[in-house]
mmCIF file of C-alpha atoms in Angstrom:
data_model
loop_
_atom_site.group_PDB
_atom_site.id
_atom_site.type_symbol
_atom_site.label_atom_id
_atom_site.label_comp_id
_atom_site.label_asym_id
_atom_site.label_seq_id
_atom_site.Cartn_x
_atom_site.Cartn_y
_atom_site.Cartn_z
ATOM 1 C CA MET A 24 183.804 8.474 325.768
ATOM 2 C CA PRO A 25 181.048 5.780 326.516
ATOM 3 C CA LEU A 26 182.185 2.445 325.084
ATOM 4 C CA ASP A 27 180.029 -0.525 324.160
ATOM 5 C CA ASP A 28 182.421 -3.316 325.275
ATOM 6 C CA ASP A 29 181.351 -5.736 322.494
ATOM 7 C CA THR A 30 181.468 -3.186 319.733
ATOM 8 C CA ALA A 31 184.730 -1.694 320.875
ATOM 9 C CA PHE A 32 186.381 -5.212 321.255
ATOM 10 C CA SER A 33 185.176 -6.167 317.708
ATOM 11 C CA ALA A 34 186.257 -2.878 316.224
ATOM 12 C CA ASP A 35 189.711 -3.044 317.868
ATOM 13 C CA ARG A 36 190.146 -6.584 316.687
ATOM 14 C CA ILE A 37 189.435 -5.479 313.144
ATOM 15 C CA LEU A 38 191.646 -2.416 313.173
ATOM 16 C CA HIS A 39 194.689 -4.158 314.690
ATOM 17 C CA SER A 40 194.228 -7.393 312.876
ATOM 18 C CA PRO A 41 197.053 -8.471 310.670
ATOM 19 C CA GLN A 42 194.559 -8.999 307.937
ATOM 20 C CA PHE A 43 193.671 -5.214 307.892
ATOM 21 C CA VAL A 44 196.901 -4.293 306.138
ATOM 22 C CA HIS A 45 196.238 -6.886 303.442
ATOM 23 C CA ASP A 46 192.503 -6.114 302.853
ATOM 24 C CA PRO A 47 191.189 -3.093 304.844
ATOM 25 C CA GLU A 48 187.944 -3.040 302.816
ATOM 26 C CA ALA A 49 186.863 -6.546 303.782
ATOM 27 C CA LEU A 50 187.128 -5.439 307.509
ATOM 28 C CA PHE A 51 185.932 -1.915 307.050
ATOM 29 C CA ALA A 52 182.568 -2.986 305.347
ATOM 30 C CA PRO A 53 180.795 -4.457 308.539
ATOM 31 C CA LEU A 54 181.862 -1.313 310.460
ATOM 32 C CA ARG A 55 180.637 1.048 307.803
ATOM 33 C CA ASP A 56 177.371 -0.735 307.448
ATOM 34 C CA ARG A 57 176.522 -1.434 311.051
ATOM 35 C CA HIS A 58 178.685 0.882 313.265
ATOM 36 C CA PRO A 59 179.456 4.013 311.158
ATOM 37 C CA VAL A 60 180.489 5.973 314.321
ATOM 38 C CA CYS A 61 182.398 3.319 316.194
ATOM 39 C CA PRO A 62 184.658 3.490 319.323
ATOM 40 C CA VAL A 63 188.105 1.961 318.817
ATOM 41 C CA HIS A 64 191.602 2.424 320.252
ATOM 42 C CA THR A 65 194.799 3.569 318.527
ATOM 43 C CA ARG A 66 197.925 1.594 318.838
ATOM 44 C CA SER A 67 198.934 3.583 321.851
ATOM 45 C CA GLY A 68 195.551 2.730 323.593
ATOM 46 C CA THR A 69 193.910 6.226 323.116
ATOM 47 C CA PRO A 70 190.195 5.850 322.557
ATOM 48 C CA VAL A 71 188.803 7.494 319.344
ATOM 49 C CA TRP A 72 185.626 7.537 317.401
ATOM 50 C CA LEU A 73 186.123 6.003 313.900
ATOM 51 C CA ILE A 74 183.871 7.587 311.279
ATOM 52 C CA SER A 75 183.516 5.321 308.302
ATOM 53 C CA ARG A 76 180.559 6.492 306.151
ATOM 54 C CA ASP A 77 181.029 9.117 303.361
ATOM 55 C CA GLU A 78 178.299 11.361 304.574
ATOM 56 C CA GLY A 79 179.560 11.487 308.224
ATOM 57 C CA VAL A 80 183.093 11.969 307.095
ATOM 58 C CA ARG A 81 182.328 14.864 304.846
ATOM 59 C CA ALA A 82 179.962 16.471 307.456
ATOM 60 C CA LEU A 83 182.757 16.457 310.118
ATOM 61 C CA LEU A 84 185.687 17.483 307.746
ATOM 62 C CA GLY A 85 183.807 20.748 307.283
ATOM 63 C CA ASP A 86 182.849 21.218 310.862
ATOM 64 C CA ASP A 87 185.095 23.694 312.732
ATOM 65 C CA ARG A 88 183.943 22.054 316.066
ATOM 66 C CA LEU A 89 186.624 19.430 315.303
ATOM 67 C CA VAL A 90 190.191 20.671 315.518
ATOM 68 C CA MET A 91 193.769 19.343 314.961
ATOM 69 C CA THR A 92 195.404 21.454 317.630
ATOM 70 C CA GLY A 93 196.282 19.324 320.634
ATOM 71 C CA ALA A 94 195.563 16.002 319.004
ATOM 72 C CA TYR A 95 199.256 14.866 319.125
ATOM 73 C CA ALA A 96 200.678 17.173 321.756
ATOM 74 C CA ALA A 97 203.036 18.559 319.089
ATOM 75 C CA GLY A 98 206.329 19.917 320.310
ATOM 76 C CA ALA A 99 205.913 18.133 323.779
ATOM 77 C CA SER A 100 209.274 16.272 323.125
ATOM 78 C CA GLY A 101 211.148 19.472 323.734
ATOM 79 C CA THR A 102 213.649 18.717 320.925
ATOM 80 C CA GLY A 103 213.168 22.113 319.216
ATOM 81 C CA ASN A 104 212.943 20.175 315.867
ATOM 82 C CA ALA A 105 210.698 22.339 313.480
ATOM 83 C CA LEU A 106 209.320 18.936 311.991
ATOM 84 C CA ASP A 107 207.738 18.131 315.324
ATOM 85 C CA ARG A 108 205.026 20.659 314.549
ATOM 86 C CA ASN A 109 203.326 21.064 311.069
ATOM 87 C CA LEU A 110 200.063 21.869 309.356
ATOM 88 C CA LEU A 111 198.385 18.848 310.923
ATOM 89 C CA ASP A 112 198.932 20.514 314.309
ATOM 90 C CA LEU A 113 197.400 23.875 313.438
ATOM 91 C CA ASP A 114 193.892 25.275 312.959
ATOM 92 C CA GLY A 115 192.085 28.476 311.920
ATOM 93 C CA ALA A 116 193.987 31.576 311.084
ATOM 94 C CA GLU A 117 197.314 30.133 312.079
ATOM 95 C CA HIS A 118 196.823 27.115 309.834
ATOM 96 C CA ALA A 119 195.668 29.376 306.946
ATOM 97 C CA ALA A 120 198.687 31.662 307.262
ATOM 98 C CA VAL A 121 201.258 28.831 307.214
ATOM 99 C CA ARG A 122 199.423 27.096 304.459
ATOM 100 C CA ARG A 123 198.903 30.057 302.252
ATOM 101 C CA PRO A 124 202.447 30.145 300.559
ATOM 102 C CA ALA A 125 202.033 26.564 299.501
ATOM 103 C CA ALA A 126 198.628 27.176 298.039
ATOM 104 C CA GLY A 127 199.973 29.359 295.247
ATOM 105 C CA ALA A 128 203.235 27.422 294.734
ATOM 106 C CA LEU A 129 201.243 24.071 294.445
ATOM 107 C CA SER A 130 198.172 25.153 292.707
ATOM 108 C CA ALA A 131 197.114 23.243 289.513
ATOM 109 C CA ARG A 132 198.228 26.050 287.354
ATOM 110 C CA ALA A 133 201.631 26.412 289.115
ATOM 111 C CA VAL A 134 202.253 22.752 289.053
ATOM 112 C CA GLU A 135 201.468 22.536 285.371
ATOM 113 C CA ARG A 136 204.679 24.520 284.676
ATOM 114 C CA HIS A 137 206.547 21.374 285.872
ATOM 115 C CA ARG A 138 204.735 19.007 283.584
ATOM 116 C CA ALA A 139 207.494 18.693 280.989
ATOM 117 C CA ALA A 140 210.182 17.985 283.539
ATOM 118 C CA ILE A 141 208.018 15.390 285.246
ATOM 119 C CA ARG A 142 207.210 13.788 281.822
ATOM 120 C CA ARG A 143 210.891 13.666 280.862
ATOM 121 C CA ILE A 144 211.958 12.170 284.202
ATOM 122 C CA ILE A 145 209.246 9.514 284.281
ATOM 123 C CA ALA A 146 209.641 8.591 280.707
ATOM 124 C CA SER A 147 213.404 8.105 281.117
ATOM 125 C CA HIS A 148 212.775 5.584 283.921
ATOM 126 C CA ALA A 149 209.990 3.798 281.947
ATOM 127 C CA ALA A 150 212.402 3.498 278.967
ATOM 128 C CA GLN A 151 214.776 1.536 281.142
ATOM 129 C CA LEU A 152 212.203 -1.145 282.120
ATOM 130 C CA PRO A 153 212.886 -4.558 280.628
ATOM 131 C CA VAL A 154 210.160 -6.141 278.458
ATOM 132 C CA ALA A 155 208.813 -9.640 278.503
ATOM 133 C CA ALA A 156 210.799 -10.428 281.600
ATOM 134 C CA PRO A 157 209.868 -10.509 285.281
ATOM 135 C CA THR A 158 210.299 -7.135 286.846
ATOM 136 C CA GLU A 159 209.690 -5.766 290.390
ATOM 137 C CA LEU A 160 208.085 -2.569 289.287
ATOM 138 C CA ILE A 161 208.120 -0.615 292.553
ATOM 139 C CA SER A 162 211.884 -0.700 292.912
ATOM 140 C CA ALA A 163 212.557 -0.450 289.126
ATOM 141 C CA PHE A 164 210.290 2.302 288.287
ATOM 142 C CA ILE A 165 207.796 3.682 290.733
ATOM 143 C CA ARG A 166 210.015 4.602 293.645
ATOM 144 C CA PRO A 167 213.007 6.068 291.623
ATOM 145 C CA SER A 168 210.837 8.032 289.271
ATOM 146 C CA MET A 169 208.759 9.524 292.061
ATOM 147 C CA LEU A 170 211.881 10.328 294.055
ATOM 148 C CA ALA A 171 213.502 12.034 290.992
ATOM 149 C CA SER A 172 210.561 13.834 289.852
ATOM 150 C CA THR A 173 209.336 15.139 293.342
ATOM 151 C CA CYS A 174 212.881 16.302 294.306
ATOM 152 C CA THR A 175 213.283 18.091 290.940
ATOM 153 C CA VAL A 176 209.946 19.845 291.408
ATOM 154 C CA LEU A 177 210.756 20.839 295.026
ATOM 155 C CA GLY A 178 214.377 21.913 294.121
ATOM 156 C CA ILE A 179 216.365 19.359 296.026
ATOM 157 C CA PRO A 180 219.779 18.681 294.546
ATOM 158 C CA GLU A 181 220.413 15.366 292.854
ATOM 159 C CA ALA A 182 223.349 14.545 295.070
ATOM 160 C CA ASP A 183 221.171 14.882 298.171
ATOM 161 C CA ARG A 184 218.327 12.570 297.006
ATOM 162 C CA PRO A 185 219.657 9.251 298.479
ATOM 163 C CA ASP A 186 219.714 10.897 301.935
ATOM 164 C CA ILE A 187 216.196 12.273 301.425
ATOM 165 C CA GLU A 188 214.914 8.806 300.463
ATOM 166 C CA ARG A 189 216.602 7.174 303.466
ATOM 167 C CA TRP A 190 215.256 9.645 305.952
ATOM 168 C CA VAL A 191 211.672 9.576 304.521
ATOM 169 C CA ARG A 192 211.703 5.747 304.458
ATOM 170 C CA ALA A 193 212.743 5.693 308.169
ATOM 171 C CA LEU A 194 209.753 7.979 308.969
ATOM 172 C CA LEU A 195 207.137 6.238 306.984
ATOM 173 C CA SER A 196 208.299 2.762 306.542
ATOM 174 C CA PRO A 197 210.229 2.005 309.829
ATOM 175 C CA GLN A 198 209.898 -1.808 309.296
ATOM 176 C CA SER A 199 212.110 -1.639 306.189
ATOM 177 C CA ALA A 200 214.406 1.181 307.082
ATOM 178 C CA ALA A 201 218.034 1.068 308.081
ATOM 179 C CA MET A 202 217.632 3.820 310.779
ATOM 180 C CA ASP A 203 215.071 4.858 313.356
ATOM 181 C CA GLY A 204 212.634 7.661 312.918
ATOM 182 C CA GLU A 205 214.207 9.945 315.561
ATOM 183 C CA THR A 206 217.548 9.795 313.832
ATOM 184 C CA ALA A 207 215.974 10.459 310.517
ATOM 185 C CA LEU A 208 213.962 13.375 311.787
ATOM 186 C CA ALA A 209 217.093 14.838 313.527
ATOM 187 C CA ALA A 210 218.954 14.713 310.146
ATOM 188 C CA LEU A 211 216.219 15.859 307.938
ATOM 189 C CA GLU A 212 215.396 19.104 309.799
ATOM 190 C CA PRO A 213 218.783 20.750 309.714
ATOM 191 C CA TYR A 214 219.132 19.677 306.119
ATOM 192 C CA LEU A 215 215.853 21.414 305.144
ATOM 193 C CA ARG A 216 216.615 24.467 307.196
ATOM 194 C CA GLY A 217 219.969 24.851 305.319
ATOM 195 C CA LEU A 218 218.197 24.354 301.985
ATOM 196 C CA VAL A 219 215.624 26.967 302.843
ATOM 197 C CA ARG A 220 218.272 29.546 303.768
ATOM 198 C CA GLN A 221 220.197 28.794 300.525
ATOM 199 C CA LYS A 222 217.036 29.371 298.490
ATOM 200 C CA VAL A 223 216.266 32.635 300.223
ATOM 201 C CA THR A 224 219.565 33.929 298.831
ATOM 202 C CA VAL A 225 219.697 32.044 295.576
ATOM 203 C CA PRO A 226 216.088 30.997 294.502
ATOM 204 C CA GLY A 227 215.429 28.616 291.676
ATOM 205 C CA ASP A 228 212.574 27.608 289.530
ATOM 206 C CA ASP A 229 211.122 25.241 291.949
ATOM 207 C CA VAL A 230 208.226 24.809 294.543
ATOM 208 C CA ILE A 231 210.411 25.550 297.687
ATOM 209 C CA SER A 232 211.658 28.714 296.127
ATOM 210 C CA ALA A 233 208.064 29.663 295.204
ATOM 211 C CA VAL A 234 206.951 28.936 298.831
ATOM 212 C CA LEU A 235 209.629 31.299 300.123
ATOM 213 C CA THR A 236 208.738 34.069 297.565
ATOM 214 C CA ALA A 237 205.045 33.816 298.575
ATOM 215 C CA ALA A 238 206.058 34.008 302.287
ATOM 216 C CA ARG A 239 208.338 36.960 301.800
ATOM 217 C CA GLY A 240 207.081 39.884 303.911
ATOM 218 C CA SER A 241 204.794 37.834 306.216
ATOM 219 C CA ASP A 242 205.422 37.039 309.808
ATOM 220 C CA ILE A 243 205.646 33.303 309.240
ATOM 221 C CA ALA A 244 208.508 31.929 311.278
ATOM 222 C CA GLU A 245 211.310 30.215 309.492
ATOM 223 C CA SER A 246 210.646 27.025 311.537
ATOM 224 C CA ASP A 247 207.048 26.951 310.103
ATOM 225 C CA ILE A 248 208.438 27.314 306.546
ATOM 226 C CA VAL A 249 210.982 24.417 307.272
ATOM 227 C CA SER A 250 208.165 22.408 308.678
ATOM 228 C CA LEU A 251 205.980 23.080 305.612
ATOM 229 C CA CYS A 252 208.790 22.064 303.254
ATOM 230 C CA GLY A 253 209.334 19.049 305.400
ATOM 231 C CA MET A 254 205.689 17.987 305.093
ATOM 232 C CA LEU A 255 205.906 18.348 301.214
ATOM 233 C CA VAL A 256 209.069 16.197 301.039
ATOM 234 C CA ILE A 257 207.809 13.500 303.447
ATOM 235 C CA ALA A 258 204.302 13.125 301.874
ATOM 236 C CA GLY A 259 205.465 13.817 298.321
ATOM 237 C CA PHE A 260 207.260 10.952 296.707
ATOM 238 C CA GLU A 261 206.387 8.328 299.245
ATOM 239 C CA ASN A 262 202.629 8.608 299.370
ATOM 240 C CA THR A 263 202.433 9.365 295.707
ATOM 241 C CA GLY A 264 204.508 6.358 294.864
ATOM 242 C CA ARG A 265 202.292 4.123 297.022
ATOM 243 C CA THR A 266 199.280 5.458 295.317
ATOM 244 C CA ILE A 267 200.699 4.590 291.882
ATOM 245 C CA ALA A 268 201.723 1.127 293.137
ATOM 246 C CA ASN A 269 198.267 0.395 294.330
ATOM 247 C CA ALA A 270 196.807 1.681 291.100
ATOM 248 C CA VAL A 271 198.957 -0.467 288.819
ATOM 249 C CA HIS A 272 198.285 -3.445 291.112
ATOM 250 C CA ARG A 273 194.643 -2.774 290.486
ATOM 251 C CA LEU A 274 195.101 -2.731 286.673
ATOM 252 C CA VAL A 275 197.247 -5.748 286.786
ATOM 253 C CA THR A 276 194.769 -7.904 288.754
ATOM 254 C CA HIS A 277 191.635 -6.826 286.859
ATOM 255 C CA ARG A 278 191.896 -8.076 283.384
ATOM 256 C CA GLY A 279 191.042 -5.564 280.636
ATOM 257 C CA GLU A 280 191.352 -2.422 282.853
ATOM 258 C CA PHE A 281 194.939 -1.551 281.589
ATOM 259 C CA ALA A 282 193.766 -1.697 278.005
ATOM 260 C CA ARG A 283 190.633 0.241 278.770
ATOM 261 C CA TYR A 284 192.617 3.036 280.574
ATOM 262 C CA ALA A 285 195.120 3.077 277.744
ATOM 263 C CA ARG A 286 192.564 3.370 274.947
ATOM 264 C CA ALA A 287 190.230 5.919 276.792
ATOM 265 C CA GLU A 288 189.663 9.327 275.282
ATOM 266 C CA PRO A 289 191.110 12.212 277.441
ATOM 267 C CA ALA A 290 187.887 13.042 279.315
ATOM 268 C CA GLU A 291 187.130 9.386 280.194
ATOM 269 C CA ARG A 292 190.719 8.729 280.977
ATOM 270 C CA GLN A 293 190.754 11.683 283.489
ATOM 271 C CA ALA A 294 187.567 10.304 285.172
ATOM 272 C CA LEU A 295 189.129 6.715 285.257
ATOM 273 C CA LEU A 296 192.314 8.282 286.802
ATOM 274 C CA GLU A 297 190.294 9.863 289.581
ATOM 275 C CA ASP A 298 188.394 6.611 290.283
ATOM 276 C CA LEU A 299 191.774 4.808 290.320
ATOM 277 C CA ILE A 300 192.931 7.270 292.997
ATOM 278 C CA ARG A 301 189.770 6.627 294.950
ATOM 279 C CA LEU A 302 190.406 2.941 294.967
ATOM 280 C CA SER A 303 194.123 3.199 295.596
ATOM 281 C CA LEU A 304 194.402 5.326 298.780
ATOM 282 C CA PRO A 305 197.507 4.155 300.676
ATOM 283 C CA GLU A 306 196.493 5.592 304.034
ATOM 284 C CA PRO A 307 193.114 4.122 304.999
ATOM 285 C CA LEU A 308 192.733 6.324 307.982
ATOM 286 C CA SER A 309 193.112 10.052 308.719
ATOM 287 C CA SER A 310 195.044 11.865 311.313
ATOM 288 C CA VAL A 311 193.355 12.397 314.743
ATOM 289 C CA ARG A 312 191.008 15.320 315.383
ATOM 290 C CA VAL A 313 189.804 16.655 318.690
ATOM 291 C CA VAL A 314 186.215 17.632 319.441
ATOM 292 C CA ALA A 315 186.303 21.230 320.707
ATOM 293 C CA HIS A 316 182.534 21.604 321.055
ATOM 294 C CA PRO A 317 179.913 18.735 321.232
ATOM 295 C CA VAL A 318 178.686 17.606 317.851
ATOM 296 C CA LYS A 319 176.093 15.047 316.787
ATOM 297 C CA ILE A 320 176.677 12.639 313.982
ATOM 298 C CA GLU A 321 174.719 9.504 312.961
ATOM 299 C CA GLY A 322 172.730 9.687 316.201
ATOM 300 C CA ARG A 323 175.857 9.765 318.373
ATOM 301 C CA VAL A 324 177.009 12.837 320.387
ATOM 302 C CA LEU A 325 180.752 13.413 320.367
ATOM 303 C CA ASP A 326 181.698 15.213 323.568
ATOM 304 C CA ARG A 327 184.294 17.923 324.079
ATOM 305 C CA GLY A 328 187.814 16.352 324.293
ATOM 306 C CA ASP A 329 186.746 13.158 322.402
ATOM 307 C CA ARG A 330 189.161 12.156 319.551
ATOM 308 C CA VAL A 331 188.079 11.251 315.988
ATOM 309 C CA MET A 332 189.614 9.480 313.060
ATOM 310 C CA PHE A 333 188.111 9.252 309.631
ATOM 311 C CA ALA A 334 188.252 6.018 307.771
ATOM 312 C CA PHE A 335 188.853 7.671 304.202
ATOM 313 C CA GLY A 336 189.337 4.171 302.682
ATOM 314 C CA ALA A 337 185.999 3.005 303.892
ATOM 315 C CA ALA A 338 184.182 6.288 302.808
ATOM 316 C CA ASN A 339 185.707 5.977 299.429
ATOM 317 C CA ARG A 340 183.963 2.638 299.021
ATOM 318 C CA ASP A 341 180.628 3.741 300.432
ATOM 319 C CA ASP A 342 178.002 2.442 298.045
ATOM 320 C CA ARG A 343 175.678 5.182 299.162
ATOM 321 C CA ARG A 344 177.823 7.570 297.141
ATOM 322 C CA TYR A 345 179.675 5.251 294.799
ATOM 323 C CA PRO A 346 177.284 2.549 293.339
ATOM 324 C CA ASP A 347 179.215 -0.696 292.765
ATOM 325 C CA PRO A 348 182.110 0.885 294.554
ATOM 326 C CA GLU A 349 184.650 -1.841 293.787
ATOM 327 C CA ALA A 350 184.199 -1.239 289.986
ATOM 328 C CA LEU A 351 186.528 1.139 288.144
ATOM 329 C CA GLU A 352 184.280 3.499 286.273
ATOM 330 C CA PRO A 353 184.396 6.996 284.832
ATOM 331 C CA ARG A 354 182.007 8.369 287.402
ATOM 332 C CA PRO A 355 180.406 11.768 287.189
ATOM 333 C CA ASN A 356 181.532 12.467 290.776
ATOM 334 C CA ALA A 357 184.917 10.841 290.344
ATOM 335 C CA HIS A 358 186.907 13.954 291.167
ATOM 336 C CA ASP A 359 185.129 14.336 294.534
ATOM 337 C CA HIS A 360 186.682 11.360 296.386
ATOM 338 C CA LEU A 361 188.384 11.702 299.835
ATOM 339 C CA SER A 362 191.851 10.357 298.953
ATOM 340 C CA PHE A 363 193.186 13.950 299.417
ATOM 341 C CA GLY A 364 190.991 14.834 302.274
ATOM 342 C CA LYS A 365 188.444 17.652 302.257
ATOM 343 C CA GLY A 366 187.903 21.088 303.883
ATOM 344 C CA PRO A 367 190.660 23.202 305.379
ATOM 345 C CA HIS A 368 193.138 20.322 305.698
ATOM 346 C CA PHE A 369 192.785 19.208 302.006
ATOM 347 C CA CYS A 370 196.172 17.900 300.846
ATOM 348 C CA PRO A 371 198.216 20.954 299.603
ATOM 349 C CA GLY A 372 200.142 18.806 297.240
ATOM 350 C CA ALA A 373 197.028 17.198 295.646
ATOM 351 C CA ALA A 374 197.660 18.909 292.191
ATOM 352 C CA LEU A 375 201.266 17.689 292.062
ATOM 353 C CA ALA A 376 200.235 14.140 293.074
ATOM 354 C CA ARG A 377 197.551 13.979 290.538
ATOM 355 C CA LEU A 378 199.947 15.075 287.729
ATOM 356 C CA GLN A 379 202.653 12.669 288.785
ATOM 357 C CA ILE A 380 200.186 9.677 288.926
ATOM 358 C CA ALA A 381 198.750 10.679 285.644
ATOM 359 C CA VAL A 382 202.115 10.942 283.898
ATOM 360 C CA ALA A 383 203.364 7.647 285.427
ATOM 361 C CA LEU A 384 200.344 5.721 284.161
ATOM 362 C CA ASP A 385 200.454 7.384 280.784
ATOM 363 C CA ALA A 386 204.182 6.482 280.548
ATOM 364 C CA LEU A 387 203.321 2.772 281.125
ATOM 365 C CA THR A 388 200.379 2.736 278.748
ATOM 366 C CA GLU A 389 202.307 4.499 276.098
ATOM 367 C CA ARG A 390 205.214 2.134 276.099
ATOM 368 C CA PHE A 391 203.444 -1.116 276.940
ATOM 369 C CA ASP A 392 200.577 -3.034 275.631
ATOM 370 C CA ASP A 393 199.637 -4.702 278.824
ATOM 371 C CA ILE A 394 201.176 -5.473 282.411
ATOM 372 C CA LEU A 395 200.751 -9.065 283.614
ATOM 373 C CA GLN A 396 201.404 -10.619 286.980
ATOM 374 C CA ALA A 397 204.751 -12.505 286.861
ATOM 375 C CA ASP A 398 204.523 -16.324 286.993
ATOM 376 C CA GLY A 399 204.988 -17.441 290.545
ATOM 377 C CA ALA A 400 204.853 -13.920 291.983
ATOM 378 C CA GLY A 401 202.426 -15.233 294.620
ATOM 379 C CA PRO A 402 199.945 -12.964 296.602
ATOM 380 C CA PRO A 403 200.781 -9.299 296.913
ATOM 381 C CA ARG A 404 202.898 -8.381 299.892
ATOM 382 C CA TRP A 405 201.592 -5.582 302.065
ATOM 383 C CA THR A 406 203.399 -4.086 305.058
ATOM 384 C CA GLY A 407 202.777 -1.221 307.521
ATOM 385 C CA THR A 408 199.809 -0.436 309.827
ATOM 386 C CA TYR A 409 196.247 0.822 309.761
ATOM 387 C CA ARG A 410 197.626 4.362 309.201
ATOM 388 C CA HIS A 411 200.540 3.619 306.699
ATOM 389 C CA ARG A 412 199.836 0.765 304.305
ATOM 390 C CA GLU A 413 202.323 -0.153 301.601
ATOM 391 C CA LEU A 414 202.564 -2.625 298.769
ATOM 392 C CA SER A 415 206.120 -3.811 299.207
ATOM 393 C CA ARG A 416 206.528 -5.878 296.002
ATOM 394 C CA LEU A 417 204.796 -5.751 292.501
ATOM 395 C CA ASP A 418 206.252 -8.551 290.248
ATOM 396 C CA VAL A 419 205.073 -8.129 286.790
ATOM 397 C CA VAL A 420 205.756 -8.810 283.066
ATOM 398 C CA LEU A 421 205.555 -5.862 280.821
ATOM 399 C CA VAL A 422 204.213 -6.657 277.311
ATOM 400 C CA PRO A 423 205.675 -4.241 274.697
ATOM 401 C CA SER A 424 203.391 -2.331 272.383
ATOM 402 C CA PRO A 425 203.509 -3.931 268.883
ATOM 403 C CA GLU A 426 203.357 -0.416 267.417
ATOM 404 C CA GLY A 427 206.172 0.825 269.480
ATOM 405 C CA GLY A 428 203.991 3.215 271.632
ATOM 406 C CA THR A 429 200.646 5.051 271.218
ATOM 407 C CA GLY A 430 202.025 8.458 271.797
ATOM 408 C CA ARG A 431 199.332 9.105 274.359
ATOM 409 C CA VAL A 432 201.469 10.559 277.174
ATOM 410 C CA SER A 433 200.051 14.027 277.946
#
């Protein structure tokens, strides 16, 4: 990979800057405008091309000359842990075969069957929130409601959920976890393997059982099913919860937007929801892809063996596709953002995440007239890295609805 020393140094300084976690868009903007295909280095020092414009990201996401296989040397640890290899390590027919059981179990139609349970769980957590008093909303509402609703939909017993939360936190938020990622992975894999075997024998009305039913009669290995379930667990409540936290933070810090969302008619509200998801992406950068055959993008030729990352957060704010991109609007193309990816590796749990985000926001707008920043809360606290960014605190005051609720939860 040919590197322009000045550009590479500047981009690396941006990507690895402490400021990036707090405000990635402020640092993304000059890259997207002047260096849409830019050489950078990952934290491990691996050179990659960073693609930051919407048009370039979309073009390459649909190009089969870029592959996931080999990007992370999956399985090289030799641990035999099924979670070492997942959908992000597969391409082509193998990827499609492993993904297929989840496609039906997590389709919009299938997920809709769980709406009532999700509404009940999230509403029960919203009902416990104090009014007119400072509240840390992530720990009081977002995290527990997402853990409970995700585990219920997946079919994870209530008694096991504290362990699930601890393991997933160690994997995605190591800076705030009580154990290291290796220990968490070593504990999560046998748990999921046991759960899968149990549901083969005694299936339930849940997503993991539906995945197993869809996989019955295929030649998909048990380890691939365990890995698929692990991916759903790990990405499920944690990433969805982070998106909700970012969305609420947006509504809190932009006066009038909470009320606008609450009062919107269904079609407008759905479009606003999608634009909120566009603006609230918790993971600014994608996983790494590898160039299998040379490809030209934005005047650059990416050679065989080069590695590529997509700046989804930057592409989601590209004014070439989204005029006035920082504004929250019911856009005609609102549904077509990149927060769930695009192409063969589009997030398999997107329909479930959309439903949970919508129900969580509806629960807040139904119960409260407004959400204000708590006095003395200070600036938002962000943690993580350029891959996994997290709002760690959201101190608010919940203003009760004078009418006792609008009944708008749907």
